[in-house]
Tab-separated table of N, CA and C in Angstrom:
chain	number	residue	atom	x	y	z
A	52	MET	N	7.456	-2.429	-0.178
A	52	MET	CA	8.107	-2.138	-1.460
A	52	MET	C	9.068	-1.128	-1.181
A	53	ARG	N	8.578	-0.662	-0.179
A	53	ARG	CA	9.681	1.223	0.033
A	53	ARG	C	10.660	0.444	0.747
A	54	VAL	N	10.663	-0.470	1.628
A	54	VAL	CA	11.667	-0.373	2.266
A	54	VAL	C	12.820	-1.795	1.964
A	55	TYR	N	12.393	-2.677	0.769
A	55	TYR	CA	13.550	-3.600	-0.079
A	55	TYR	C	13.830	-1.750	-1.095
A	56	ALA	N	13.534	-1.697	-1.368
A	56	ALA	CA	13.938	-0.636	-2.261
A	56	ALA	C	15.383	0.627	-1.651
A	57	ARG	N	14.470	0.312	0.004
A	57	ARG	CA	15.538	1.222	0.765
A	57	ARG	C	17.174	1.006	1.180
A	58	ALA	N	16.673	-0.988	1.680
A	58	ALA	CA	17.396	-1.752	1.806
A	58	ALA	C	18.412	-1.825	1.041
A	59	CYS	N	18.600	-2.200	-0.265
A	59	CYS	CA	19.082	-2.479	-1.806
A	59	CYS	C	19.504	-0.696	-1.899
A	60	VAL	N	19.063	0.075	-1.819
A	60	VAL	CA	19.928	1.571	-2.181
A	60	VAL	C	21.270	1.591	-1.171
A	61	ALA	N	20.536	1.467	0.259
A	61	ALA	CA	21.943	2.137	1.541
A	61	ALA	C	23.015	0.306	1.257
A	62	GLY	N	21.961	-1.249	1.133
A	62	GLY	CA	23.224	-1.377	0.983
A	62	GLY	C	24.351	-1.815	-0.946
A	63	LEU	N	24.082	-1.521	-1.422
A	63	LEU	CA	24.784	-0.322	-2.602
A	63	LEU	C	26.308	0.600	-2.039
A	64	VAL	N	24.709	1.534	-1.371
A	64	VAL	CA	26.062	2.352	-1.600
A	64	VAL	C	27.414	1.669	0.047
A	65	GLY	N	26.955	1.239	0.979
A	65	GLY	CA	27.195	0.719	2.320
A	65	GLY	C	28.681	0.057	1.508
A	66	LEU	N	28.828	-1.032	0.276
A	66	LEU	CA	29.292	-2.411	-0.239
A	66	LEU	C	29.855	-1.402	-1.194
A	67	ALA	N	30.371	-0.443	-2.296
A	67	ALA	CA	30.981	0.616	-2.949
A	67	ALA	C	31.928	1.448	-1.470
A	68	ALA	N	31.517	1.646	-0.729
A	68	ALA	CA	31.952	2.704	0.492
A	68	ALA	C	32.644	1.385	0.792
A	69	LEU	N	32.821	0.055	1.011
A	69	LEU	CA	33.832	-0.482	1.799
A	69	LEU	C	35.104	-1.368	0.736
A	70	THR	N	34.201	-1.695	0.093
A	70	THR	CA	35.277	-1.527	-1.378
A	70	THR	C	36.405	-1.551	-1.692
A	71	PHE	N	35.561	0.180	-1.585
A	71	PHE	CA	36.460	1.889	-1.715
A	71	PHE	C	38.539	1.581	-0.917
A	72	LEU	N	37.008	2.001	0.567
A	72	LEU	CA	38.320	1.408	0.798
A	72	LEU	C	39.061	0.332	2.002
A	73	TRP	N	37.725	-1.140	1.435
A	73	TRP	CA	38.503	-2.564	1.490
A	73	TRP	C	40.450	-1.878	0.911
A	74	GLU	N	40.223	-1.871	-0.547
A	74	GLU	CA	41.168	-1.890	-1.305
A	74	GLU	C	42.208	-0.006	-1.210
A	75	THR	N	42.040	1.192	-0.325
A	75	THR	CA	43.106	2.075	0.610
A	75	THR	C	43.473	1.556	1.110
A	76	VAL	N	42.284	1.837	2.041
A	76	VAL	CA	42.887	1.972	3.344
A	76	VAL	C	42.814	0.251	4.763
A	77	LEU	N	41.524	0.174	5.114
A	77	LEU	CA	41.319	-0.621	5.762
A	77	LEU	C	41.968	-1.938	5.061
A	78	ALA	N	42.347	-2.880	4.396
A	78	ALA	CA	43.268	-3.957	3.483
A	78	ALA	C	43.513	-3.950	2.875
A	79	PRO	N	44.568	-3.284	2.356
A	79	PRO	CA	44.911	-3.187	1.032
A	79	PRO	C	45.425	-4.978	0.322
A	80	LEU	N	45.760	-5.316	0.140
A	80	LEU	CA	46.077	-6.846	-0.785
A	80	LEU	C	47.788	-6.340	-1.380
A	81	ARG	N	48.549	-5.481	-1.487
A	81	ARG	CA	49.622	-5.557	-1.086
A	81	ARG	C	50.150	-3.827	-1.265
A	82	PRO	N	50.953	-3.715	-0.796
A	82	PRO	CA	51.281	-2.818	-0.661
A	82	PRO	C	52.148	-1.561	-2.433
A	83	GLY	N	50.838	-0.837	-2.524
A	83	GLY	CA	50.578	-0.373	-4.176
A	83	GLY	C	49.861	-0.518	-5.130
A	84	SER	N	48.959	-1.205	-4.396
A	84	SER	CA	47.307	-2.105	-5.396
A	84	SER	C	46.536	-1.270	-5.344
A	85	ALA	N	46.651	0.174	-4.911
A	85	ALA	CA	45.390	1.452	-4.418
A	85	ALA	C	44.648	1.304	-5.790
A	86	TRP	N	44.906	0.802	-6.675
A	86	TRP	CA	43.783	0.588	-8.239
A	86	TRP	C	43.097	-0.178	-8.174
A	87	LEU	N	43.369	-1.416	-7.219
A	87	LEU	CA	42.237	-2.103	-6.875
A	87	LEU	C	40.890	-1.868	-6.462
A	88	ALA	N	41.162	-0.756	-5.707
A	88	ALA	CA	40.073	-0.142	-5.935
A	88	ALA	C	38.666	0.550	-6.635
A	89	LEU	N	39.575	0.490	-8.005
A	89	LEU	CA	38.340	0.922	-9.116
A	89	LEU	C	37.083	-0.118	-9.166
A	90	LYS	N	37.576	-1.469	-8.950
A	90	LYS	CA	36.753	-2.164	-8.690
A	90	LYS	C	35.474	-1.051	-7.753
A	91	ALA	N	34.897	-0.706	-8.209
A	91	ALA	CA	33.755	0.015	-6.503
A	91	ALA	C	32.889	0.355	-8.466
A	92	LEU	N	34.355	1.150	-8.686
A	92	LEU	CA	33.441	1.739	-10.105
A	92	LEU	C	31.586	1.156	-10.278
A	93	PRO	N	32.128	-0.253	-10.721
A	93	PRO	CA	30.521	0.040	-12.023
A	93	PRO	C	28.982	-0.154	-10.320
A	94	LEU	N	29.920	-0.113	-9.106
A	94	LEU	CA	28.701	0.350	-8.053
A	94	LEU	C	28.524	1.243	-7.935
A	95	VAL	N	29.455	2.519	-8.303
A	95	VAL	CA	29.000	4.064	-7.966
A	95	VAL	C	27.647	4.456	-9.372
A	96	LEU	N	28.753	3.665	-10.475
A	96	LEU	CA	27.787	3.768	-11.696
A	96	LEU	C	26.191	3.774	-11.216
A	97	LEU	N	26.214	2.285	-10.881
A	97	LEU	CA	24.510	2.904	-11.180
A	97	LEU	C	24.139	2.818	-9.340
A	98	VAL	N	24.638	3.221	-8.673
A	98	VAL	CA	23.781	4.242	-7.682
A	98	VAL	C	22.493	4.928	-8.009
A	99	PRO	N	23.098	5.871	-8.643
A	99	PRO	CA	21.631	6.450	-9.554
A	99	PRO	C	20.500	5.573	-10.265
A	100	GLY	N	20.750	4.658	-10.967
A	100	GLY	CA	19.627	4.076	-11.482
A	100	GLY	C	19.205	3.366	-10.617
A	101	VAL	N	19.519	2.606	-9.554
A	101	VAL	CA	19.206	2.292	-8.803
A	101	VAL	C	18.072	2.578	-7.786
A	102	ALA	N	18.464	3.871	-7.046
A	102	ALA	CA	18.209	4.497	-6.640
A	102	ALA	C	16.514	4.978	-6.957
A	103	TYR	N	16.403	5.869	-8.685
A	103	TYR	CA	14.974	6.084	-9.198
A	103	TYR	C	14.360	4.781	-9.403
A	104	GLY	N	15.224	3.820	-9.102
A	104	GLY	CA	14.106	2.378	-9.047
A	104	GLY	C	13.980	2.260	-11.110
A	105	ARG	N	15.585	2.236	-11.101
A	105	ARG	CA	15.816	1.664	-12.983
A	105	ARG	C	15.353	0.827	-12.584
A	106	ARG	N	14.764	-0.537	-13.909
A	106	ARG	CA	14.505	-1.653	-13.606
A	106	ARG	C	16.518	-2.133	-14.012
A	107	LYS	N	16.325	-1.714	-15.390
A	107	LYS	CA	17.708	-2.042	-16.204
A	107	LYS	C	18.610	-1.893	-15.637
A	108	SER	N	19.251	-0.806	-14.400
A	108	SER	CA	20.601	0.103	-13.335
A	108	SER	C	20.201	-1.508	-12.630
A	109	ARG	N	18.915	-1.890	-12.107
A	109	ARG	CA	18.691	-3.546	-10.785
A	109	ARG	C	18.633	-4.178	-11.500
A	110	GLN	N	18.696	-4.900	-12.902
A	110	GLN	CA	19.506	-5.796	-13.759
A	110	GLN	C	20.340	-6.313	-13.722
A	111	VAL	N	21.479	-5.517	-13.906
A	111	VAL	CA	22.819	-5.020	-14.036
A	111	VAL	C	23.370	-5.539	-12.698
A	112	LEU	N	23.182	-4.774	-11.332
A	112	LEU	CA	23.289	-5.445	-10.184
A	112	LEU	C	23.375	-6.446	-10.209
A	113	ALA	N	22.462	-6.987	-9.738
A	113	ALA	CA	21.712	-8.318	-9.805
A	113	ALA	C	22.637	-9.333	-10.324
A	114	LEU	N	23.003	-9.303	-11.932
A	114	LEU	CA	24.168	-10.085	-12.735
A	114	LEU	C	25.154	-9.339	-11.929
A	115	LEU	N	25.892	-7.895	-11.866
A	115	LEU	CA	27.447	-8.025	-10.392
A	115	LEU	C	27.670	-8.475	-9.535
A	116	LEU	N	26.634	-8.873	-8.250
A	116	LEU	CA	26.677	-8.529	-6.815
A	116	LEU	C	26.750	-10.210	-6.741
A	117	PRO	N	27.226	-10.846	-7.301
A	117	PRO	CA	27.075	-12.495	-7.534
A	117	PRO	C	29.020	-12.607	-7.021
A	118	PHE	N	29.540	-11.596	-8.767
A	118	PHE	CA	30.644	-11.293	-7.927
A	118	PHE	C	31.755	-11.004	-6.875
A	119	TYR	N	30.964	-10.127	-6.370
A	119	TYR	CA	31.926	-9.671	-5.767
A	119	TYR	C	31.601	-10.277	-4.174
A	120	VAL	N	30.253	-11.421	-3.858
A	120	VAL	CA	30.373	-11.550	-3.296
A	120	VAL	C	30.808	-13.014	-2.868
A	121	ALA	N	31.203	-13.450	-4.952
A	121	ALA	CA	32.200	-14.711	-4.670
A	121	ALA	C	33.936	-14.170	-4.102
A	122	GLU	N	34.377	-12.979	-4.804
A	122	GLU	CA	35.781	-12.060	-4.707
A	122	GLU	C	35.692	-12.006	-2.313
A	123	ALA	N	34.504	-11.376	-1.992
A	123	ALA	CA	34.408	-11.232	-0.688
A	123	ALA	C	35.156	-13.197	-0.229
A	124	LEU	N	34.010	-13.988	-0.001
A	124	LEU	CA	33.902	-15.470	-0.016
A	124	LEU	C	35.083	-15.254	0.030
A	125	VAL	N	35.609	-15.563	-1.291
A	125	VAL	CA	36.863	-16.352	-1.452
A	125	VAL	C	38.075	-15.741	-1.174
A	126	ARG	N	38.091	-14.211	-0.736
A	126	ARG	CA	38.980	-13.569	-0.058
A	126	ARG	C	39.106	-13.943	1.797
A	127	ALA	N	38.002	-13.994	2.245
A	127	ALA	CA	37.539	-14.009	3.334
A	127	ALA	C	37.826	-15.519	3.925
A	128	LEU	N	38.085	-16.405	3.164
A	128	LEU	CA	37.993	-17.809	3.998
A	128	LEU	C	40.004	-18.017	3.392
A	129	SER	N	40.314	-17.570	2.703
A	129	SER	CA	42.522	-17.957	2.835
A	129	SER	C	43.615	-16.933	2.703
A	130	GLU	N	42.498	-15.590	3.397
A	130	GLU	CA	43.074	-14.551	4.303
A	130	GLU	C	43.195	-14.782	5.522
A	131	SER	N	43.697	-13.765	6.107
A	131	SER	CA	43.886	-14.182	7.439
A	131	SER	C	43.941	-12.031	8.549
A	132	GLY	N	43.251	-12.717	9.611
A	132	GLY	CA	43.454	-10.823	10.751
A	132	GLY	C	42.406	-10.431	10.321
A	133	ARG	N	42.910	-9.688	9.667
A	133	ARG	CA	41.942	-8.220	9.387
A	133	ARG	C	41.503	-7.966	7.500
A	134	HIS	N	42.253	-9.108	6.975
A	134	HIS	CA	42.100	-8.605	5.779
A	134	HIS	C	40.165	-10.034	5.246
A	135	ALA	N	40.723	-11.134	6.806
A	135	ALA	CA	39.801	-11.613	6.296
A	135	ALA	C	38.455	-10.774	7.082
A	136	LEU	N	38.426	-10.297	8.295
A	136	LEU	CA	37.560	-9.145	8.329
A	136	LEU	C	36.786	-8.879	7.793
A	137	VAL	N	37.038	-7.748	7.038
A	137	VAL	CA	37.032	-7.333	5.911
A	137	VAL	C	36.343	-8.071	4.726
A	138	ALA	N	36.499	-8.564	4.041
A	138	ALA	CA	36.304	-9.787	3.373
A	138	ALA	C	34.922	-10.115	3.648
A	139	ALA	N	34.290	-10.393	5.094
A	139	ALA	CA	33.733	-10.953	5.112
A	139	ALA	C	32.749	-9.970	5.475
A	140	ALA	N	32.976	-8.753	6.087
A	140	ALA	CA	32.356	-7.624	6.094
A	140	ALA	C	31.134	-7.951	4.742
A	141	ALA	N	31.901	-7.365	3.959
A	141	ALA	CA	32.410	-7.265	2.632
A	141	ALA	C	30.805	-8.635	2.179
A	142	CYS	N	31.027	-9.627	2.247
A	142	CYS	CA	30.841	-10.917	2.045
A	142	CYS	C	29.034	-10.767	2.490
A	143	ILE	N	29.140	-10.049	2.926
A	143	ILE	CA	27.960	-10.436	4.098
A	143	ILE	C	26.665	-8.433	4.005
A	144	VAL	N	27.779	-7.679	3.336
A	144	VAL	CA	27.075	-6.674	2.908
A	144	VAL	C	26.527	-6.740	1.435
A	145	SER	N	27.593	-7.870	0.921
A	145	SER	CA	26.773	-7.913	-0.387
A	145	SER	C	25.211	-9.498	-0.353
A	146	VAL	N	25.845	-10.445	0.140
A	146	VAL	CA	24.734	-11.337	0.601
A	146	VAL	C	23.260	-10.329	1.042
A	147	ALA	N	23.684	-9.147	1.490
A	147	ALA	CA	22.236	-8.902	2.312
A	147	ALA	C	21.690	-7.520	0.852
A	148	THR	N	22.794	-7.485	0.219
A	148	THR	CA	22.092	-6.177	-0.742
A	148	THR	C	21.511	-6.707	-2.324
A	149	PHE	N	21.449	-8.254	-2.380
A	149	PHE	CA	21.340	-8.579	-3.126
A	149	PHE	C	19.887	-9.155	-2.705
A	150	ALA	N	20.067	-9.562	-1.506
A	150	ALA	CA	18.326	-10.880	-0.939
A	150	ALA	C	17.725	-9.576	-1.129
A	151	ALA	N	17.979	-7.814	-0.416
A	151	ALA	CA	17.182	-7.348	-0.685
A	151	ALA	C	16.796	-6.948	-1.979
A	152	LEU	N	17.838	-7.002	-3.069
A	152	LEU	CA	17.008	-6.695	-4.667
A	152	LEU	C	16.039	-7.525	-5.031
A	153	LEU	N	16.639	-8.628	-5.056
A	153	LEU	CA	15.709	-10.193	-5.289
A	153	LEU	C	14.216	-9.763	-4.683
A	154	ALA	N	14.235	-9.556	-3.181
A	154	ALA	CA	12.484	-9.202	-2.503
A	154	ALA	C	12.342	-8.277	-2.677
A	155	TRP	N	13.001	-6.872	-3.715
A	155	TRP	CA	12.036	-5.278	-4.221
A	155	TRP	C	11.751	-6.016	-6.311
A	156	PHE	N	12.766	-6.696	-6.267
A	156	PHE	CA	12.095	-7.419	-7.899
A	156	PHE	C	10.722	-8.003	-7.475
A	157	ARG	N	10.809	-8.938	-6.631
A	157	ARG	CA	9.840	-10.041	-5.688
A	157	ARG	C	8.313	-9.346	-5.425
A	158	ALA	N	8.481	-8.288	-4.234
A	158	ALA	CA	7.267	-6.927	-4.182
A	158	ALA	C	6.762	-6.401	-5.500
A	159	GLU	N	7.692	-6.115	-6.784
A	159	GLU	CA	7.191	-4.988	-7.896
A	159	GLU	C	6.230	-6.944	-8.761
A	160	LEU	N	7.169	-7.857	-9.065
A	160	LEU	CA	5.865	-8.386	-9.843
A	160	LEU	C	4.518	-8.673	-8.775
A	161	SER	N	4.372	-8.759	-7.746
A	161	SER	CA	2.948	-8.816	-6.798
A	161	SER	C	2.458	-8.026	-7.242
A	162	ALA	N	3.204	-6.666	-6.873
A	162	ALA	CA	2.075	-5.031	-6.848
A	162	ALA	C	1.589	-5.711	-8.305
A	163	ARG	N	2.549	-5.838	-9.729
A	163	ARG	CA	1.488	-5.868	-11.239
A	163	ARG	C	1.062	-6.631	-11.080
A	164	ALA	N	0.969	-8.063	-10.703
A	164	ALA	CA	0.212	-9.077	-11.121
A	164	ALA	C	-1.131	-8.615	-9.968
A	165	ALA	N	-1.462	-8.043	-9.352
A	165	ALA	CA	-2.189	-7.547	-8.643
A	165	ALA	C	-3.077	-6.309	-9.461
A	166	ALA	N	-2.498	-5.845	-9.972
A	166	ALA	CA	-2.985	-4.807	-10.202
A	166	ALA	C	-3.697	-5.058	-11.768
A	167	ARG	N	-3.446	-6.603	-12.039
A	167	ARG	CA	-3.705	-6.816	-13.184
A	167	ARG	C	-5.209	-7.380	-13.773
A	168	ARG	N	-5.286	-7.759	-11.226
A	168	ARG	CA	-6.145	-9.080	-11.363
A	168	ARG	C	-7.699	-7.489	-11.438
A	169	PRO	N	-8.342	-7.857	-11.778
A	169	PRO	CA	-9.363	-8.108	-11.961
A	169	PRO	C	-10.399	-7.028	-10.250
A	170	ALA	N	-11.301	-6.270	-10.119
A	170	ALA	CA	-11.371	-6.112	-8.981
A	170	ALA	C	-11.938	-7.123	-8.068
A	171	GLY	N	-13.650	-7.476	-8.892
A	171	GLY	CA	-14.405	-8.905	-8.046
A	171	GLY	C	-13.504	-10.118	-8.171
A	172	ASP	N	-12.046	-10.315	-8.629
A	172	ASP	CA	-11.492	-12.059	-8.241
A	172	ASP	C	-10.607	-12.166	-7.438
A	173	ASP	N	-11.615	-13.091	-6.785
A	173	ASP	CA	-10.904	-13.507	-5.137
A	173	ASP	C	-10.616	-14.900	-5.122
A	174	ASP	N	-10.106	-15.490	-4.996
A	174	ASP	CA	-9.130	-16.791	-5.162
A	174	ASP	C	-10.212	-17.328	-3.418
A	175	GLY	N	-10.817	-16.935	-4.526
A	175	GLY	CA	-11.949	-18.273	-2.745
A	175	GLY	C	-13.172	-18.289	-2.529
């Protein structure tokens, strides 16, 4: 479970940084559109809660990540050059973070089920 938690937190921090850099330095949509970097703010606000393993923060992240995946995928397919490369990288990081988050939830669920099972209860 710790591996998934670390992967999720690392992906979240990486996605927040990439999203901010995407709209300010790497491939801004148009000149003067640096305000679009504010879309990284929800991710940054979730970092402490996810790092502490708070369930509500992880649930909110699970609801937000598909929007980041969708935007990155659309921009990766509709733009060209470095804009498409940065968008594809954001899509990959978003999907990897989402997969780590789901694996973390699943491992937590399995651990809870194992804790509830009586000690002598074997399936065989």
